[in-house]
Amino acid sequence: MIKAGFIGFGRMGMTHFSILNIHPSVQAVAVCDQSATMLKIAKKYLNVQTYTDYEKMLDECQLDCVIISTPGDSHAEIMKVCLQRGLHIFVEKPLAMTVLDGQSVIAELGARPLVNQVGYVNRFNEVFMEIKQLLARDLIGNVVNFSSEMYGATVLKDSKSGWRSNKKAGGGCMFEFASHCIDLVVYLFDKPDSVAGSVLQSIYSSEVEDLVSSTFIYKKGLSGSISVNWSDETFRKPVNIIKIFGTHGKIIADKHSFKIYLKKSDNLNGFDPGWNTRYITDFARSVRFYVRGNEFTRQLDYFVDCIEGRVSDNVACFSEGLKTDILMEEITKDAAMQAGRAIMASGGVAALGRTPERKSFWKKLFRSKEKKYA
Amino acid sequence: MLDRIIFGDNQFFGINHMSEDKAQALAERFKNLKAITDVIETAYDCGIRAFMFNTHERTADICEYLRRNESRLREIVLYPSMPYAHKYANAVAEKGIFGAIKEFIVTGSTAGDILEMLTKGGMTLFEQDTIKVMQILIDMEMKMFRGLNVKVVFLQNIVTDLLLGFRAKDYLTGFVSYVRSRYGVDAGFNTMNMPMLVDFLIECGIENPIVCSSINKAGYLMNPDKGAYEKSLKEKTFCAMAMSVLASGGIKPRDAIEYVCNQKAIKSIVFGASSRQHIIETKELIEKYS
């Protein structure tokens, strides 16, 4: 049996626990969280050891793997300690808060034969897995352009409570939301060579961005855009939409269906020339146990399969996660440059406050400049 | 005795498991309450008496409509399913699970309710008796159905399945016993993992449990697989209810209904539709193959 410890027992931690708790190869041994209430409940009803100090948990429980679902700012430190103790790691996205932190985790991993996976769950969605295969077959020819969009109604008012509205703790639309959209691009097309025209914009939040957009440029003659907004109340739950244009066709996909336009028919998939629609009901695959979406189970079962040596490709490994961290940092830098240019173009800092809804954003920028030159 | 045909509500809330486009079209179509109540009236006209409603924010308005038109719609029976998880998702993201529950309880309560809770132990309840917290939440969700004829109260699948993974027997049995004692009706469970849940509920000592799950010819949303569902239906003693029988439109209606009706252990069939023609067609197919 693989002995698993859970660090972080919020919404994702509980979901992961539920899924792995009844995996035939896994024994859920211990839970670590900051919430005394949560731990009392876990101890009483879940038959596990509970800890507030993860190192104590690692000392006392003979674990084989950990599931880390804490806020992003704690990931790097926890992962390094776990790696030093020879534990397989599944960590919720993003890998770390900075590229430097992410790199230090990968350096710590080194050549250790440990399974390392980041919770980029879109890589386990049946539609996106199918699209990846279609692209590998060059079905739509050379891919020239794409757009990857993600929308949801996660933040509809300013909130100062909780780590999700705290940038330093790993909150904000970029880390929490856009990371999935960016990872989907990395999964399908790999990392772009540069980013341009990036914008981080606040809609309701005063401390973090609610909207992220950017243009991705590849030397191989491919370009694309991302557009992410977690303050869009027209969406009942988060959606990803990806549109891919190629020289021989086009694909439009979301988590539940895709449309493909082809110039020629494709016998292997039974696609006719013109538009073809495929729904998830056509190729959905069941899982041993479903909680909140079968991709959540698929990604954790894959993690266990990797530990038990049944698969070895490790599709959501740390080095893949680092690519998204790098892109998030590049987008943030690019957006700051764009914002700086905008200030110059609008008459310098004298333009502050012209647009009321952006006031806090400009103010923040101004404050950070003040600090820099103080 | 469960109703053979139960009208579902996913379409009213822009839920379609097959396509975001269809979900969007539904959200547009059912923007106004009248569009929803018109379909409910149509279903009633067609002879459907049982309706399953998630405790979506808009369900309170639907219930208000049903109360106002009680004389005409007096035979309606309801199968509420709770909680509507997305209602809590953002609050949970913002405040954590307990913060969200506290907020929900406080905003949904009258001053008298809160006073009563305080005398019962106040917010320390969270630490000492989460079963009691669950009971308070059930009462809050049930408020919208006051005065209406409720037949079975369901625990929604996200919560059921999370608890199933936890092997949290006390919450599942606690749900059944509280719904029975407080509301005098049976409790049921929605799940995406019917075979495993049925085994666990029986293991928990819940006799002849009511379990509603996706059952369709395509095997869609049937975990671990269709074969395991068919085996449970043949071998286990439980009240089986089938939903997603049309797999969100992925199967031809005739084939879909014939398959479900051939599973003789299925007591009732939940389906949703938006037009008179589809309601009549599906109802007639169920009656024909039953």
Tab-separated table of C-alpha atoms in Angstrom, chain A residues 9-11 14-15 17-19 21-22 35-38 40-41 44-46 153-164 234-241 254-257 259 278-282 284-292 294, chain B residues 13-22 24 56 84 86 89-90 92-98 103 126-131 157-158 161-171 192-193 196 218-226 247-250:
chain	number	residue	atom	x	y	z
A	9	PHE	CA	-7.332	20.307	3.676
A	10	GLY	CA	-9.457	22.978	2.012
A	11	ARG	CA	-11.715	22.402	-0.975
A	14	MET	CA	-10.713	17.352	0.622
A	15	THR	CA	-11.465	16.424	-2.969
A	17	PHE	CA	-8.502	12.973	-0.046
A	18	SER	CA	-11.908	11.641	-1.033
A	19	ILE	CA	-10.580	10.348	-4.352
A	21	ASN	CA	-8.973	7.464	0.321
A	22	ILE	CA	-10.708	4.654	-1.530
A	35	SER	CA	-7.622	24.878	10.764
A	36	ALA	CA	-8.166	23.256	14.161
A	37	THR	CA	-11.855	22.825	13.332
A	38	MET	CA	-11.074	20.955	10.142
A	40	LYS	CA	-11.044	17.867	14.678
A	41	ILE	CA	-13.568	16.767	12.086
A	44	LYS	CA	-13.279	12.208	14.396
A	45	TYR	CA	-14.744	11.015	11.111
A	46	LEU	CA	-11.935	10.119	8.734
A	153	ALA	CA	-17.731	33.902	-11.926
A	154	THR	CA	-15.261	33.345	-9.096
A	155	VAL	CA	-14.817	36.969	-7.991
A	156	LEU	CA	-17.809	39.300	-8.279
A	157	LYS	CA	-16.943	41.743	-5.534
A	158	ASP	CA	-13.885	43.072	-3.770
A	159	SER	CA	-12.803	40.814	-0.976
A	160	LYS	CA	-9.898	41.389	1.305
A	161	SER	CA	-10.360	38.218	3.313
A	162	GLY	CA	-8.699	34.935	2.437
A	163	TRP	CA	-5.529	34.075	0.608
A	164	ARG	CA	-7.128	34.185	-2.856
A	234	THR	CA	-22.420	34.943	-17.273
A	235	PHE	CA	-20.617	31.657	-16.617
A	236	ARG	CA	-22.159	29.211	-14.153
A	237	LYS	CA	-18.843	27.453	-13.649
A	238	PRO	CA	-15.326	27.976	-15.041
A	239	VAL	CA	-14.977	27.236	-18.749
A	240	ASN	CA	-11.989	26.844	-21.035
A	241	ILE	CA	-12.431	27.517	-24.726
A	254	ASP	CA	-14.244	23.247	-24.616
A	255	LYS	CA	-14.293	20.664	-21.821
A	256	HIS	CA	-17.467	19.035	-23.144
A	257	SER	CA	-17.268	19.077	-26.907
A	259	LYS	CA	-15.879	21.063	-33.506
A	278	ARG	CA	-18.045	15.555	-31.276
A	279	TYR	CA	-19.619	15.587	-27.835
A	280	ILE	CA	-18.122	14.254	-24.639
A	281	THR	CA	-20.839	11.602	-24.651
A	282	ASP	CA	-19.165	10.161	-27.766
A	284	ALA	CA	-16.164	9.959	-22.369
A	285	ARG	CA	-14.329	7.406	-20.295
A	286	SER	CA	-15.591	6.443	-16.860
A	287	VAL	CA	-13.370	6.439	-13.792
A	288	ARG	CA	-13.240	4.130	-10.780
A	289	PHE	CA	-14.719	6.859	-8.570
A	290	TYR	CA	-16.075	10.270	-9.592
A	291	VAL	CA	-15.955	13.399	-7.426
A	292	ARG	CA	-16.490	16.812	-9.017
A	294	ASN	CA	-13.676	12.592	-13.788
B	13	PHE	CA	-30.482	26.571	-14.889
B	14	GLY	CA	-28.397	26.349	-18.052
B	15	ILE	CA	-26.952	22.956	-17.242
B	16	ASN	CA	-26.093	20.642	-20.107
B	17	HIS	CA	-23.467	17.958	-19.608
B	18	MET	CA	-22.761	17.610	-23.292
B	19	SER	CA	-22.138	21.086	-24.626
B	20	GLU	CA	-21.304	24.588	-23.383
B	21	ASP	CA	-23.188	25.991	-26.388
B	22	LYS	CA	-26.370	24.153	-25.438
B	24	GLN	CA	-25.633	28.856	-23.011
B	56	HIS	CA	-30.742	26.799	-6.828
B	84	TYR	CA	-26.910	23.460	-5.091
B	86	HIS	CA	-22.246	26.226	-7.117
B	89	ALA	CA	-18.484	27.582	-4.481
B	90	ASN	CA	-17.524	31.244	-4.629
B	92	VAL	CA	-15.964	28.774	-0.219
B	93	ALA	CA	-13.235	30.093	-2.517
B	94	GLU	CA	-13.322	33.398	-0.695
B	95	LYS	CA	-13.832	32.465	2.936
B	96	GLY	CA	-13.012	28.787	3.218
B	97	ILE	CA	-15.541	26.069	3.897
B	98	PHE	CA	-16.488	27.109	7.424
B	103	GLU	CA	-22.069	33.322	6.250
B	126	PHE	CA	-18.837	23.865	14.183
B	127	GLU	CA	-16.171	22.269	16.264
B	128	GLN	CA	-18.300	20.111	18.475
B	129	ASP	CA	-21.146	18.852	16.376
B	130	THR	CA	-20.898	19.021	12.616
B	131	ILE	CA	-23.902	16.712	12.315
B	157	ASN	CA	-24.051	14.256	-5.832
B	158	ILE	CA	-20.986	16.427	-5.109
B	161	ASP	CA	-19.735	11.405	-3.433
B	162	LEU	CA	-17.293	13.430	-1.345
B	163	LEU	CA	-18.727	11.761	1.781
B	164	LEU	CA	-18.630	8.374	0.058
B	165	GLY	CA	-14.902	8.849	-0.566
B	166	PHE	CA	-14.472	9.870	3.054
B	167	ARG	CA	-16.350	6.750	4.145
B	168	ALA	CA	-18.224	9.204	6.372
B	169	LYS	CA	-20.985	6.902	7.532
B	170	ASP	CA	-22.245	9.255	10.277
B	171	TYR	CA	-23.121	12.048	7.847
B	192	MET	CA	-22.053	9.583	-9.934
B	193	ASN	CA	-20.932	6.284	-8.365
B	196	MET	CA	-20.204	1.837	-4.809
B	218	ALA	CA	-24.165	5.325	-23.625
B	219	GLY	CA	-22.674	4.602	-20.202
B	220	TYR	CA	-22.217	8.334	-19.772
B	221	LEU	CA	-21.501	9.516	-16.213
B	222	MET	CA	-21.712	5.913	-15.016
B	223	ASN	CA	-18.727	5.085	-12.836
B	224	PRO	CA	-16.908	2.723	-12.750
B	225	ASP	CA	-18.813	1.418	-15.821
B	226	LYS	CA	-22.185	0.491	-17.248
B	247	ALA	CA	-27.253	11.509	-21.900
B	248	SER	CA	-27.955	15.244	-22.367
B	249	GLY	CA	-29.224	14.481	-25.874
B	250	GLY	CA	-26.416	12.098	-26.813
